[in-house]
Amino acid sequence: MEQVKPFSDDRIRQACVYCGGAIGTRDHVPSRVLLDEPFPDNLPVVDACSGCNSGFSDDEMYVACLVDVVQASIADPDLVPRKKIGRILREQTLLRDKLARARHVNDGVVSFDVESARVRNVLLKLARGHAAFELDERRRGEPVRVTMIPLAALAPAARAAFETPPLVSVFPEVGSRAMQRMSVASVTLMAAEDPSRAVEKQLILGADWIQVQRNRYRYLAVALDSGELVVRIVLSEYLCCEVIWN
Ligand SMILES: [Zn+2]
């Protein structure tokens, strides 16, 4: 990945990005269980307390395995898409059994009981990490919305809206990575009935998807003109998620 160093105020980076506690470690966002070896260079890292750094591991492993097991339609280490998840399922027999028990077949259709609180916990943590890393924005409170859905379940219009980075005209936090990634385009908006009423508007380009690892993990983090903060995440081109804070 391209390395972009922030040069914003250090004082806002002196607390765990997840809980605000005393920092003791640096946490990878996304965590490595969601990626395959060899890992990309320059993985995003954020300051975290040791409790948060280790506290999400079980849920992250659950989500990584769930995404593969659902894609394979079965909790079989030999049939899941990722070799790494196959290894984990062989070693973590309790988790494998849990996922096997979560599988149901009705009229030939396979479905899984999903522990959605754990999935939400992981996606919210990831979104907080991306907001901190990209935008220098701390969002420790509850978001107004968390949406999680398989990418394939989105209708075409919803899919297009999800994939398209929102256009913004306010600048991100000065010095943040998002600020450095952006470029500014000047567009002229004209009223069709009266071309003399043209309005010059500055649009910021650069709030775009960041590919951490192809087919494995990508995200987009953007602060909208309305003040809302939006983070979108796609795991394994299978599960997509959007988190919105006021
Ligand atoms: Zn913490």
Coordinates of C-alpha atoms and ligand atoms in Angstrom, one line a residue:
M1 CA 0.0 0.0 0.0
E2 CA 1.0 3.6 -0.5
Q3 CA 2.4 5.1 2.7
V4 CA 0.9 8.5 3.5
K5 CA 2.1 10.1 6.8
P6 CA -0.3 12.4 8.6
F7 CA 1.0 15.7 9.9
S8 CA -2.0 16.8 11.9
D9 CA -2.0 17.6 15.6
D10 CA -0.3 14.9 17.7
R11 CA -2.4 15.6 20.7
I12 CA -5.5 13.9 19.2
R13 CA -3.5 10.7 18.6
Q14 CA -2.6 10.1 22.2
A15 CA -5.5 7.8 23.2
C16 CA -6.8 4.4 22.1
V17 CA -8.8 5.1 18.9
Y18 CA -11.5 2.5 20.1
C19 CA -12.1 3.4 23.8
G20 CA -10.1 6.5 24.5
G21 CA -7.9 4.6 27.1
A22 CA -4.2 4.8 27.6
I23 CA -2.3 3.6 24.5
G24 CA 0.0 0.7 24.9
T25 CA 0.1 -0.9 21.5
R26 CA -0.4 -0.4 17.8
D27 CA -3.2 -2.2 16.1
H28 CA -3.4 -3.2 12.5
V29 CA -6.6 -2.1 10.7
P30 CA -7.7 -4.4 9.2
S31 CA -6.4 -7.2 11.5
R32 CA -4.3 -9.7 9.7
V33 CA -6.8 -12.6 10.0
L34 CA -8.8 -10.8 7.4
L35 CA -5.8 -10.8 4.9
D36 CA -3.6 -13.4 3.3
E37 CA 0.1 -13.8 3.4
P38 CA 2.2 -12.1 2.0
F39 CA 0.7 -9.1 3.7
P40 CA 0.8 -5.8 1.9
D41 CA 3.5 -3.3 2.9
N42 CA 2.6 -0.4 5.1
L43 CA -0.6 -1.8 6.6
P44 CA -2.6 0.9 8.4
V45 CA -1.9 0.9 12.1
V46 CA -3.6 2.9 14.9
D47 CA -2.9 3.5 18.5
A48 CA -4.8 1.2 20.8
C49 CA -4.8 0.1 24.4
S50 CA -3.7 -3.5 25.0
G51 CA -7.3 -4.5 26.0
C52 CA -8.8 -3.4 22.7
N53 CA -5.8 -4.7 20.7
S54 CA -6.4 -8.3 22.0
G55 CA -10.1 -8.0 22.9
F56 CA -11.5 -8.3 19.4
S57 CA -9.3 -11.2 18.3
D58 CA -11.9 -14.0 18.9
D59 CA -14.7 -12.0 17.1
E60 CA -12.3 -11.2 14.2
M61 CA -11.5 -14.8 13.8
Y62 CA -15.2 -15.7 13.9
V63 CA -16.0 -13.2 11.2
A64 CA -13.1 -14.3 8.9
C65 CA -14.2 -17.9 9.2
L66 CA -17.9 -17.1 8.8
V67 CA -17.3 -15.3 5.6
D68 CA -15.4 -18.2 4.1
V69 CA -17.8 -20.9 5.5
V70 CA -20.8 -19.1 4.1
Q71 CA -19.1 -18.8 0.7
A72 CA -18.3 -22.5 0.7
S73 CA -21.8 -23.3 2.1
I74 CA -20.1 -25.7 4.6
A75 CA -17.7 -25.6 7.5
D76 CA -15.2 -27.8 5.7
P77 CA -11.5 -26.7 5.9
D78 CA -10.8 -28.3 2.5
L79 CA -13.6 -26.4 0.7
V80 CA -13.4 -22.8 2.1
P81 CA -11.9 -20.3 -0.4
R82 CA -8.9 -19.2 1.7
K83 CA -6.1 -21.6 2.7
K84 CA -5.5 -19.6 5.8
I85 CA -9.1 -20.1 7.0
G86 CA -8.8 -23.8 6.2
R87 CA -5.8 -23.9 8.6
I88 CA -7.7 -22.0 11.3
L89 CA -10.8 -24.3 11.0
R90 CA -8.5 -27.4 11.4
E91 CA -6.9 -26.0 14.5
Q92 CA -9.9 -24.3 16.1
T93 CA -12.3 -27.3 16.4
L94 CA -14.7 -25.5 18.7
L95 CA -15.2 -22.7 16.2
R96 CA -15.5 -25.2 13.3
D97 CA -18.2 -27.2 15.2
K98 CA -20.0 -24.0 16.1
L99 CA -20.1 -22.9 12.4
A100 CA -21.2 -26.5 11.4
R101 CA -24.1 -26.3 13.9
A102 CA -25.1 -22.9 12.6
R103 CA -25.7 -24.4 9.1
H104 CA -29.3 -25.4 8.1
V105 CA -30.7 -26.9 5.0
N106 CA -34.3 -26.3 4.1
D107 CA -35.7 -27.6 0.7
G108 CA -32.1 -27.8 -0.5
V109 CA -31.3 -24.2 0.4
V110 CA -28.4 -23.7 2.8
S111 CA -28.5 -21.0 5.4
F112 CA -26.5 -20.0 8.5
D113 CA -27.4 -18.6 11.9
V114 CA -25.1 -15.6 12.1
E115 CA -24.0 -14.1 15.5
S116 CA -24.7 -10.7 14.1
A117 CA -23.6 -8.9 17.4
R118 CA -20.1 -10.3 16.9
V119 CA -20.0 -9.3 13.2
R120 CA -21.2 -5.8 14.1
N121 CA -18.6 -5.6 16.8
V122 CA -15.8 -6.3 14.4
L123 CA -17.1 -4.1 11.6
L124 CA -17.6 -1.2 14.0
K125 CA -14.1 -1.6 15.3
L126 CA -12.7 -1.7 11.7
A127 CA -14.7 1.4 10.8
R128 CA -13.4 3.3 13.9
G129 CA -9.9 2.4 12.9
H130 CA -10.3 3.6 9.3
A131 CA -11.9 6.8 10.5
A132 CA -8.9 7.4 12.8
F133 CA -6.3 6.4 10.3
E134 CA -7.7 8.1 7.2
L135 CA -9.6 11.1 8.5
D136 CA -8.0 11.7 12.0
E137 CA -11.6 11.5 13.2
R138 CA -12.4 9.7 16.5
R139 CA -15.8 8.2 16.6
R140 CA -16.1 6.2 19.9
G141 CA -19.8 6.8 20.3
E142 CA -22.6 4.7 18.7
P143 CA -23.1 5.3 15.0
V144 CA -26.5 6.3 13.6
R145 CA -26.4 3.3 11.3
V146 CA -24.5 0.1 10.7
T147 CA -25.6 -1.9 7.6
M148 CA -24.1 -5.3 6.8
I149 CA -25.2 -7.4 3.8
P150 CA -23.7 -9.7 1.2
L151 CA -22.6 -7.7 -1.7
A152 CA -24.6 -9.9 -4.1
A153 CA -27.8 -9.1 -2.2
L154 CA -27.6 -5.4 -3.1
A155 CA -30.0 -4.4 -5.9
P156 CA -28.1 -2.8 -8.9
A157 CA -29.0 0.8 -7.9
A158 CA -28.0 0.2 -4.3
R159 CA -24.8 -1.5 -5.5
A160 CA -23.9 1.4 -7.7
A161 CA -24.6 3.9 -4.8
F162 CA -22.4 1.8 -2.5
E163 CA -19.5 1.6 -4.9
T164 CA -19.5 5.3 -5.8
P165 CA -17.5 7.5 -3.5
P166 CA -19.7 10.4 -2.2
L167 CA -18.7 13.8 -3.5
V168 CA -17.8 16.3 -0.9
S169 CA -16.9 20.0 -0.9
V170 CA -15.6 20.4 2.6
F171 CA -12.0 19.6 3.3
P172 CA -11.0 16.7 5.5
E173 CA -9.1 17.3 8.8
V174 CA -6.0 19.4 8.0
G175 CA -3.0 17.1 7.6
S176 CA -5.0 13.9 7.7
R177 CA -4.3 11.2 5.1
A178 CA -7.6 11.9 3.4
M179 CA -6.5 15.6 3.0
Q180 CA -3.3 14.5 1.4
R181 CA -4.9 12.0 -1.0
M182 CA -7.4 14.5 -2.3
S183 CA -7.3 16.8 -5.3
V184 CA -9.8 19.6 -6.0
A185 CA -11.8 20.0 -9.1
S186 CA -13.6 23.2 -10.0
V187 CA -16.9 22.6 -11.7
T188 CA -19.3 25.1 -13.1
L189 CA -23.0 24.4 -12.4
M190 CA -25.3 26.2 -14.9
A191 CA -29.1 26.6 -14.8
A192 CA -30.4 25.2 -18.1
E193 CA -33.0 27.9 -18.5
D194 CA -30.5 30.7 -17.7
P195 CA -26.9 30.0 -18.4
S196 CA -25.8 33.3 -16.9
R197 CA -26.7 32.0 -13.5
A198 CA -23.6 29.8 -13.4
V199 CA -22.2 28.8 -10.0
E200 CA -18.6 27.8 -9.5
K201 CA -18.3 25.0 -7.1
Q202 CA -15.2 23.2 -5.7
L203 CA -15.5 19.5 -5.4
I204 CA -12.9 17.4 -3.6
L205 CA -11.8 14.3 -5.5
G206 CA -9.9 11.7 -3.7
A207 CA -12.3 10.1 -1.3
D208 CA -11.9 6.8 -3.1
W209 CA -11.8 3.1 -2.3
I210 CA -8.5 2.0 -0.8
Q211 CA -7.5 -1.5 -1.8
V212 CA -5.7 -3.1 1.1
Q213 CA -5.5 -6.5 -0.6
R214 CA -7.2 -7.4 -3.9
N215 CA -10.3 -9.6 -3.5
R216 CA -9.7 -9.6 0.3
Y217 CA -10.2 -6.2 1.8
R218 CA -11.0 -2.6 0.7
Y219 CA -12.5 0.4 2.4
L220 CA -13.6 4.0 1.9
A221 CA -13.7 6.6 4.6
V222 CA -15.2 10.1 3.9
A223 CA -16.5 13.0 5.9
L224 CA -19.6 14.4 4.2
D225 CA -20.5 18.1 3.9
S226 CA -23.4 17.4 6.3
G227 CA -20.9 16.5 9.0
E228 CA -21.7 12.8 8.7
L229 CA -18.8 10.4 8.6
V230 CA -19.2 7.4 6.3
V231 CA -17.0 4.3 6.3
R232 CA -17.6 1.4 3.9
I233 CA -15.8 -1.9 4.0
V234 CA -15.9 -4.9 1.7
L235 CA -14.6 -8.3 3.0
S236 CA -13.5 -10.8 0.4
E237 CA -15.7 -9.1 -2.2
Y238 CA -18.5 -11.0 -0.3
L239 CA -19.7 -9.0 2.8
C240 CA -20.2 -5.3 2.6
C241 CA -20.8 -2.9 5.4
E242 CA -21.5 0.8 5.8
V243 CA -21.1 2.7 9.1
I244 CA -22.4 6.2 9.5
W245 CA -21.8 8.6 12.4
N246 CA -23.3 12.1 12.9
Ligands
ZN1 ZN -9.0 0.7 24.0

